[in-house]
PDB file of C-alpha atoms in Angstrom:
ATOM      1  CA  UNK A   1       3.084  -6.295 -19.499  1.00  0.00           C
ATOM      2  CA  UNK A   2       2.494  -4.819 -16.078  1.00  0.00           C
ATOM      3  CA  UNK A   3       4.893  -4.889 -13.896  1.00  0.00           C
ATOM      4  CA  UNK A   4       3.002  -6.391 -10.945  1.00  0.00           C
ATOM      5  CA  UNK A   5      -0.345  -7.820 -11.691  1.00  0.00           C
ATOM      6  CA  UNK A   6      -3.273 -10.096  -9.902  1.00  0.00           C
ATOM      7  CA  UNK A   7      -6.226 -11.842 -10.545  1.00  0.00           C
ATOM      8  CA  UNK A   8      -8.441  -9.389  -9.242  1.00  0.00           C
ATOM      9  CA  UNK A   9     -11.383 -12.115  -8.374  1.00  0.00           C
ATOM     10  CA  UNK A  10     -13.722 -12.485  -6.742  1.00  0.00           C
ATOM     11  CA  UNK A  11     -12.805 -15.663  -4.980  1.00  0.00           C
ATOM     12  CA  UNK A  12     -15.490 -17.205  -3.172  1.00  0.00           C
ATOM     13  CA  UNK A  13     -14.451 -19.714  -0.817  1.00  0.00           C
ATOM     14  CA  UNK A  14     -16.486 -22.088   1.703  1.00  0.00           C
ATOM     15  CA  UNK A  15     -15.031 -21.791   5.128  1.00  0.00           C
ATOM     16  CA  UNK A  16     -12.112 -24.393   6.182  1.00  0.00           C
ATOM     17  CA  UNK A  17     -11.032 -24.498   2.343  1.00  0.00           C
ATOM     18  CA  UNK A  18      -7.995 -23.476   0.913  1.00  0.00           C
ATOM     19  CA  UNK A  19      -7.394 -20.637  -1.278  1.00  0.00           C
ATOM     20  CA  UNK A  20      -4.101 -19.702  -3.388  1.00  0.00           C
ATOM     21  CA  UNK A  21      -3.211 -16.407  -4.894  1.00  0.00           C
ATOM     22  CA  UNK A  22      -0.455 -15.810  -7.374  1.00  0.00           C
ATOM     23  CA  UNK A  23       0.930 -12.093  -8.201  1.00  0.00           C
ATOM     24  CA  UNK A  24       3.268 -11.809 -11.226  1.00  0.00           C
ATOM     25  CA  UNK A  25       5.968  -9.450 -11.605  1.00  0.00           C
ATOM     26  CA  UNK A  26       7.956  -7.978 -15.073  1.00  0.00           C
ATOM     27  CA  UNK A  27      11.430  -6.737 -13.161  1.00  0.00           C
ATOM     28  CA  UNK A  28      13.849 -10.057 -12.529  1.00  0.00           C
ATOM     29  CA  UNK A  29      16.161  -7.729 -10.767  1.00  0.00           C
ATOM     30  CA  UNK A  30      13.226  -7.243  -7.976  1.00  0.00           C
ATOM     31  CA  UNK A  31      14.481  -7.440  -4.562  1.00  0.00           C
ATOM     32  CA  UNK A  32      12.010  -7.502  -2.170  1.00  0.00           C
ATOM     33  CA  UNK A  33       8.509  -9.223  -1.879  1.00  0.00           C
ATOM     34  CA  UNK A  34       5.507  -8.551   0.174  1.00  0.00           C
ATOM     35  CA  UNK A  35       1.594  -9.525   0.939  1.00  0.00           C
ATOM     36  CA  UNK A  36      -0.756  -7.155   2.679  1.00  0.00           C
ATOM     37  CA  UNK A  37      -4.519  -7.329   2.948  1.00  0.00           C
ATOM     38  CA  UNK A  38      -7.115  -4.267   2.687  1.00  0.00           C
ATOM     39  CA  UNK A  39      -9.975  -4.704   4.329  1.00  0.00           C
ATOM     40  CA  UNK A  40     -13.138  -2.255   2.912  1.00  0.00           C
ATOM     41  CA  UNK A  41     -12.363   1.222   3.712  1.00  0.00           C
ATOM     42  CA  UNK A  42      -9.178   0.567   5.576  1.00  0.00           C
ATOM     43  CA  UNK A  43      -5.245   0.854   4.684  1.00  0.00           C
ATOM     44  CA  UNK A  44      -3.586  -2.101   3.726  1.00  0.00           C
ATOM     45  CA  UNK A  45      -1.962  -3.913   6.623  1.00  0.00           C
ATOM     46  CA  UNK A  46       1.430  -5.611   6.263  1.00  0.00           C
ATOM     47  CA  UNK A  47       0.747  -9.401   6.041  1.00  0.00           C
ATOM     48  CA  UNK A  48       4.093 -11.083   5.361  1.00  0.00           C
ATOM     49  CA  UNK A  49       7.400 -10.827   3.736  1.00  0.00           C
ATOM     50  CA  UNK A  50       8.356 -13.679   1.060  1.00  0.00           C
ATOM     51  CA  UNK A  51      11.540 -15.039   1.165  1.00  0.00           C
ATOM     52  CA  UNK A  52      13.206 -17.259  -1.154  1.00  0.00           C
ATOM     53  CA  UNK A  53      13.224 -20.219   0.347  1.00  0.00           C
ATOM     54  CA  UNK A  54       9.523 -19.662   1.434  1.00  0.00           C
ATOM     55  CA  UNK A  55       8.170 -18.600   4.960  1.00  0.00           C
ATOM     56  CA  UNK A  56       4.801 -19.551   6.926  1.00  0.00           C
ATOM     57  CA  UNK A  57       3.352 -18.234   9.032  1.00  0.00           C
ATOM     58  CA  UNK A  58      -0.042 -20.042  11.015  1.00  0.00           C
ATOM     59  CA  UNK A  59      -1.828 -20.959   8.126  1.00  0.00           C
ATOM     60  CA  UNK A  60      -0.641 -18.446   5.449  1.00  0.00           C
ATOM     61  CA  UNK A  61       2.371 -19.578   3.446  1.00  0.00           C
ATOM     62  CA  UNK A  62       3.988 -17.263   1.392  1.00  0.00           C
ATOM     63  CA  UNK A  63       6.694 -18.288  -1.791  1.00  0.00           C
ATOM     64  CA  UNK A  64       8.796 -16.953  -4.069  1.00  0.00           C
ATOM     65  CA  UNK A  65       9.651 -18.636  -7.968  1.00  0.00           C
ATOM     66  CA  UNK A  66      12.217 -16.215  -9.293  1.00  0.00           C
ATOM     67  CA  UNK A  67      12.304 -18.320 -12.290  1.00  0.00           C
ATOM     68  CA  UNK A  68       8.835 -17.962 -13.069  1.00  0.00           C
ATOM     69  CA  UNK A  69       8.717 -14.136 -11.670  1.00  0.00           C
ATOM     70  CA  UNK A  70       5.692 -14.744  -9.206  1.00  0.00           C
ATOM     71  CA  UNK A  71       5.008 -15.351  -5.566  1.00  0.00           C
ATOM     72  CA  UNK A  72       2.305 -17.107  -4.093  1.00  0.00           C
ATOM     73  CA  UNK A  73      -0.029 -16.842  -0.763  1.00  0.00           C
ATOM     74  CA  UNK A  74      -1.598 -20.097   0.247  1.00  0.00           C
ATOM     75  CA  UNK A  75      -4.437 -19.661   3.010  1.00  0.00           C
ATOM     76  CA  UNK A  76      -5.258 -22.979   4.824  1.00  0.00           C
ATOM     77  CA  UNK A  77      -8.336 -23.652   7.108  1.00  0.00           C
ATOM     78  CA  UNK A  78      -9.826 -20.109   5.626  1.00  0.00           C
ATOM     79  CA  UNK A  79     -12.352 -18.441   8.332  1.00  0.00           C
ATOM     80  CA  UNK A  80     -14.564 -15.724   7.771  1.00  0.00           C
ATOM     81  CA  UNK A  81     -11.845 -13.114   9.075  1.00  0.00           C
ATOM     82  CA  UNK A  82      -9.883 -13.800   6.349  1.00  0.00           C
ATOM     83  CA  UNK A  83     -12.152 -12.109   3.732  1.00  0.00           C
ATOM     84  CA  UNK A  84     -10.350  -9.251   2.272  1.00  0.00           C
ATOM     85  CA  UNK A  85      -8.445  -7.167  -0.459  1.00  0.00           C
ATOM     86  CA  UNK A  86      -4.685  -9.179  -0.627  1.00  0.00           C
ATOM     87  CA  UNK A  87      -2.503  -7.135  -2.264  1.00  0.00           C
ATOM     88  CA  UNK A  88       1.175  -8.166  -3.476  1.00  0.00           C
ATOM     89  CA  UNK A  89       3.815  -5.330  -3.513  1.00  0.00           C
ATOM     90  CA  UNK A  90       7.098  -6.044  -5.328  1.00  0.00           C
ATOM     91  CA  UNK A  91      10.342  -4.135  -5.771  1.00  0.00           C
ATOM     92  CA  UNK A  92      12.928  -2.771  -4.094  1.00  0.00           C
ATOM     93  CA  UNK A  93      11.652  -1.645  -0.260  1.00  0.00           C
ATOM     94  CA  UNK A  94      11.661   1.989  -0.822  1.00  0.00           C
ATOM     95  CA  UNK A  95       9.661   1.833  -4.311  1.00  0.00           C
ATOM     96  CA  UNK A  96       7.332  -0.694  -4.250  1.00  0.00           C
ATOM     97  CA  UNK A  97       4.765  -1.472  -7.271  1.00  0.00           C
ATOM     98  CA  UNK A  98       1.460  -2.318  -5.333  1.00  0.00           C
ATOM     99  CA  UNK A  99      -0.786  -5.063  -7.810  1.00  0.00           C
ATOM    100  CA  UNK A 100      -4.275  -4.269  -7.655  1.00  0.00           C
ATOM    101  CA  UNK A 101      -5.313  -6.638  -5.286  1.00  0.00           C
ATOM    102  CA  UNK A 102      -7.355 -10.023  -5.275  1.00  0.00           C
ATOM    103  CA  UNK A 103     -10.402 -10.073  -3.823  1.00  0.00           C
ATOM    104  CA  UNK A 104     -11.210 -12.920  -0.930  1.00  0.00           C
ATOM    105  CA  UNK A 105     -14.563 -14.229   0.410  1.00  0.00           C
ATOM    106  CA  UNK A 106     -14.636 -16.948   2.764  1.00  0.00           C
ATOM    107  CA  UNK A 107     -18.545 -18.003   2.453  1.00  0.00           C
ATOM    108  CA  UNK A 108     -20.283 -19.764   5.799  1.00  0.00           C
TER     109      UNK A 108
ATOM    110  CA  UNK B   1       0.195   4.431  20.440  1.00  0.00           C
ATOM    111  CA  UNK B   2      -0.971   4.787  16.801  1.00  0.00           C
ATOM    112  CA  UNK B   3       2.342   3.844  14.750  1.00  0.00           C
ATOM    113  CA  UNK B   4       1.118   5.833  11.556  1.00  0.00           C
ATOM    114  CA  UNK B   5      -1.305   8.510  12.088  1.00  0.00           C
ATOM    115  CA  UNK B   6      -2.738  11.363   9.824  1.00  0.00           C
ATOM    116  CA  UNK B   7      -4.918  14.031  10.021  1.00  0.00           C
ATOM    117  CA  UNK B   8      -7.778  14.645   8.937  1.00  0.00           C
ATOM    118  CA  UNK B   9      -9.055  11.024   8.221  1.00  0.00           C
ATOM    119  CA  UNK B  10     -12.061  13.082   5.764  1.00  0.00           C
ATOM    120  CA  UNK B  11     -11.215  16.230   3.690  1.00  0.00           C
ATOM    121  CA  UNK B  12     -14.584  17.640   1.343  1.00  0.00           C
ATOM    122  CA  UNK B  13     -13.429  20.606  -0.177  1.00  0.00           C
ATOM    123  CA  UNK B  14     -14.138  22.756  -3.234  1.00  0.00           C
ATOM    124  CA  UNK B  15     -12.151  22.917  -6.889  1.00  0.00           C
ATOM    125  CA  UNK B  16      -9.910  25.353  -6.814  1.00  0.00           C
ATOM    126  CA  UNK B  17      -8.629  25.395  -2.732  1.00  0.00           C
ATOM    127  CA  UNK B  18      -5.635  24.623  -1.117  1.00  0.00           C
ATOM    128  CA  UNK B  19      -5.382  21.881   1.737  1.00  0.00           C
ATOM    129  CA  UNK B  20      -3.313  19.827   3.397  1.00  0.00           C
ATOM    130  CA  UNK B  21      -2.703  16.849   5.168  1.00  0.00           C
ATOM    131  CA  UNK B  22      -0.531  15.518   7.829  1.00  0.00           C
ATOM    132  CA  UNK B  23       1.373  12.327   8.798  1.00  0.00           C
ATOM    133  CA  UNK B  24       3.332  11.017  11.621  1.00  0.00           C
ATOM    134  CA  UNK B  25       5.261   7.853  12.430  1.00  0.00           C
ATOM    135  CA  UNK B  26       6.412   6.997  15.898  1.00  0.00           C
ATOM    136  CA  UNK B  27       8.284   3.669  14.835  1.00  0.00           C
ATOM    137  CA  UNK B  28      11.270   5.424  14.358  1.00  0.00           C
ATOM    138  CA  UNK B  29      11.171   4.415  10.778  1.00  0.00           C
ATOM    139  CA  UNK B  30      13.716   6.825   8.376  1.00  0.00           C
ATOM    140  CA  UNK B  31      11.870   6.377   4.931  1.00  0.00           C
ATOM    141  CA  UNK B  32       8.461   7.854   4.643  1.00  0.00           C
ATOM    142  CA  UNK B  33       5.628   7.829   1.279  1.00  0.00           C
ATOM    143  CA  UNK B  34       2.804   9.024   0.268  1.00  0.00           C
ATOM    144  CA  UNK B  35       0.293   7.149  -1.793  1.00  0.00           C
ATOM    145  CA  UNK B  36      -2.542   7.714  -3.856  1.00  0.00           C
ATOM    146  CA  UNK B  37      -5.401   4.787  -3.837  1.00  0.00           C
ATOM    147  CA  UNK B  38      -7.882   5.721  -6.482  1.00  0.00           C
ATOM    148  CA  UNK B  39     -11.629   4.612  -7.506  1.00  0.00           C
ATOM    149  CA  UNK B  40     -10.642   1.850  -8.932  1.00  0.00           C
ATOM    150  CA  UNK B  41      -8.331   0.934  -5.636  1.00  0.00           C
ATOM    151  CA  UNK B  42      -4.840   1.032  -7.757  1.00  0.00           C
ATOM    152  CA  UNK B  43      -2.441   2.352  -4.862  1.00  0.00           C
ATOM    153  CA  UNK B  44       0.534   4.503  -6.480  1.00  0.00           C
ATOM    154  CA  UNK B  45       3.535   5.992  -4.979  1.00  0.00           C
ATOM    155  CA  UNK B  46       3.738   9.504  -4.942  1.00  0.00           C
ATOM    156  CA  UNK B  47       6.460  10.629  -2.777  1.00  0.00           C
ATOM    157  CA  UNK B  48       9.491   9.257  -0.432  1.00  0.00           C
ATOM    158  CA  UNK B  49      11.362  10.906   1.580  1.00  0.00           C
ATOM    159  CA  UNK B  50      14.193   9.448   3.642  1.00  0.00           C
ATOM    160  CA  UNK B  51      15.706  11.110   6.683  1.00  0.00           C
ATOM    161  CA  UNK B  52      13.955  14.360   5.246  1.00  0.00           C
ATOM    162  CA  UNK B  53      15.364  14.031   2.122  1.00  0.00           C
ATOM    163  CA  UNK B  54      13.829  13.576  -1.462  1.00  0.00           C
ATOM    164  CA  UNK B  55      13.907  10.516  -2.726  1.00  0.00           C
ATOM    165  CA  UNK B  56      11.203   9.480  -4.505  1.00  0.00           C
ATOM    166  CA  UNK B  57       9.133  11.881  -6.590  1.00  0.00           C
ATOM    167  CA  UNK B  58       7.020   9.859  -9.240  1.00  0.00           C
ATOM    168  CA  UNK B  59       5.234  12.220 -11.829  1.00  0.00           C
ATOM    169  CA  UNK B  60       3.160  13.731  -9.558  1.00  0.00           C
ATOM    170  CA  UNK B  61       1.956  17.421 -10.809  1.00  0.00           C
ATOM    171  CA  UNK B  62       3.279  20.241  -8.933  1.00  0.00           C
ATOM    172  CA  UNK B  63       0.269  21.533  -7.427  1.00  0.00           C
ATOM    173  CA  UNK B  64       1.553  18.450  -4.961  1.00  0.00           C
ATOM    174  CA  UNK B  65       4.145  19.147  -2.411  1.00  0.00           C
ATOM    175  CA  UNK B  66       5.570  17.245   0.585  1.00  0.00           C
ATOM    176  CA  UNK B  67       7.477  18.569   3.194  1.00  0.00           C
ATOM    177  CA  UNK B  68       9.183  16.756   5.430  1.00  0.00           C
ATOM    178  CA  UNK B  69      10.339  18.831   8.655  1.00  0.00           C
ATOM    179  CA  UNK B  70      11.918  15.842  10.433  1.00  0.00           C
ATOM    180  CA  UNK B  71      12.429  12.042  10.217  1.00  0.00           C
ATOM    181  CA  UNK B  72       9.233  11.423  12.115  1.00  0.00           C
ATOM    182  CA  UNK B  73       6.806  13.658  10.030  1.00  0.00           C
ATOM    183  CA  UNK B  74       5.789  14.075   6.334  1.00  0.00           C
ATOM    184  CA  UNK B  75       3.141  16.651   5.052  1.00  0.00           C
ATOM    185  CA  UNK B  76       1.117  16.912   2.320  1.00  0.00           C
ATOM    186  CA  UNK B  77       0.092  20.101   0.442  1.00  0.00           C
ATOM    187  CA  UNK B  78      -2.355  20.431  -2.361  1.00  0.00           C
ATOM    188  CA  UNK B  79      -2.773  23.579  -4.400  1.00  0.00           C
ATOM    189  CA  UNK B  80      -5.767  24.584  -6.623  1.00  0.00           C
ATOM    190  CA  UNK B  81      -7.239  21.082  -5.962  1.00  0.00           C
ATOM    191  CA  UNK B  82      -9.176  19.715  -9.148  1.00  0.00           C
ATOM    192  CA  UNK B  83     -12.088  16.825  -9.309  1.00  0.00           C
ATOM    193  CA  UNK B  84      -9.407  14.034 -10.438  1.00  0.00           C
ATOM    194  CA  UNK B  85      -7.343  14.726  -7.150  1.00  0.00           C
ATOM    195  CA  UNK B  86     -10.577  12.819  -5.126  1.00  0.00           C
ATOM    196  CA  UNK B  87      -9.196   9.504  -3.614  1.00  0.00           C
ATOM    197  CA  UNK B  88      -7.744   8.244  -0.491  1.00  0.00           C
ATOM    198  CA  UNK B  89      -4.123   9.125   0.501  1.00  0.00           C
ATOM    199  CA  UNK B  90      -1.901   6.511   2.269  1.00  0.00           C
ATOM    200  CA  UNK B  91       0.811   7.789   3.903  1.00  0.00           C
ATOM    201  CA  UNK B  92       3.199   5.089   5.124  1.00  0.00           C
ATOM    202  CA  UNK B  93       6.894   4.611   6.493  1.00  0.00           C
ATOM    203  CA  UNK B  94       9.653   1.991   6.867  1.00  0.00           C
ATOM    204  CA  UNK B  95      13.179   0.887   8.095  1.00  0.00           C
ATOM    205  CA  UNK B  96      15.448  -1.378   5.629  1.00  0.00           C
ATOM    206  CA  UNK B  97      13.496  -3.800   4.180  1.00  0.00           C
ATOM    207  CA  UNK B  98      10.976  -4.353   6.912  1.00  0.00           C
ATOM    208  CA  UNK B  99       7.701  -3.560   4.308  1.00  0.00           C
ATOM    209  CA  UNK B 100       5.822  -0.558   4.442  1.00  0.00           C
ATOM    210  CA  UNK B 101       3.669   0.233   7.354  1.00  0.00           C
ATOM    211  CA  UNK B 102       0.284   3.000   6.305  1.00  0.00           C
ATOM    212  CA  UNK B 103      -1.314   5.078   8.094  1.00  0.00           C
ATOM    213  CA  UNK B 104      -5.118   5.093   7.862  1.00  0.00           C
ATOM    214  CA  UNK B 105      -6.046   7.303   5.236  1.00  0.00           C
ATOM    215  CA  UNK B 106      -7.228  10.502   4.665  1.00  0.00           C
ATOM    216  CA  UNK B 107     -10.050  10.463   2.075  1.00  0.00           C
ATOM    217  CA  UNK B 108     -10.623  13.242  -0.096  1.00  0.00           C
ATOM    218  CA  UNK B 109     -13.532  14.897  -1.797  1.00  0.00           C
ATOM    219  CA  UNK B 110     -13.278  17.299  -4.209  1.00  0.00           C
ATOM    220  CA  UNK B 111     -16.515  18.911  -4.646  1.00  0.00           C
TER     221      UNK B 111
END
């Protein structure tokens, strides 16, 4: 098993929908939890932290199962902007294990 | 007011040179990495330093060294550069466990 892995995609989404991504992880004792987005040609850019008892932020929600060993990113009210790479990284802060990203478009 | 910058943002070069590549953080971040993204967009941690200091060093060959000469700056050298060493290399920083923070990438080409 990997120890981080993603759907890779593609997800194509109409506009205004909402789109969920799940990222898996293999180390229980994993620490800290994080999802970025890449957009083409560009580094990936810090999205948000996951906490345990689960954090929003506008209309991404991020969450944590440590039971399960996966975290979540829920996009409401999707717009074209959000069409990117998202990327989960998992571990402890100063080694994370990047997945290989899921791929978002938000159709007109 | 760049927070992670690096230089050259393009490097083509021919098998068998020597080049490097620079980062900088102004965030006043102690930890500092360097990543490899490959074709296939898998992003892998090469090096971390924190405070200057080795602390990460994944099995990277050693034609790859980093040298950090302060808190605030972490190089990059490549010797006798070879085809597979062609992909784009994130350099990044952080504080705690405040995430990761990249630079913008310098891509490489190795002709």
């Amino acid at each position: 098993r990997k120890e981080v892995e993603q759907d890779p995609g593609p997800f194509n989404v109409p506009e205004g929908a909402t789109v969920a991504f799940n990222c898996t992880y293999s180390n229980s004792a994993s620490q800290s939890f994080f999802w970025y987005r890449q957009d083409c040609r560009k580094e990936p850019k810090l999205l948000m932290s996951v906490y345990s008892s689960g954090n929003e932020d506008g209309r991404f929600t991020a969450q944590l199962n440590r039971a399960s060993q996966y975290i979540s990113l829920l996009i409401r009210d999707s717009k074209l902007s959000d069409s990117a790479t998202y990327l989960c990284a998992v571990g402890p802060n100063e080694k994370l294990t990047f997945g290989t990203g899921t791929r978002l478009t938000i159709i007109p | 007011d760049t927070a992670v910058s690096q230089t050259p943002k393009y490097l083509v070069t021919q098998m068998g040179n020597d080049k490097s590549i620079k980062c900088e953080q102004n965030l006043g971040h102690d930890t500092m990495y360097w990543y490899k993204q490959d074709s296939k967009k898998f992003l892998k941690i090469m090096f971390s330093y924190n405070n200057k200091e080795l602390i990460i060093n994944e099995t990277v060959p050693n034609r790859f060294s980093p040298k950090s000469p302060d808190k605030a700056h972490l190089n990059l050298h490549i010797n006798s550069l070879e085809l597979g060493d062609s992909a784009v290399y994130f350099c990044a920083s952080s504080q705690e466990s405040s995430g990761q923070y990249f630079g913008p990438g310098t891509r490489l080409t190795v002709l």
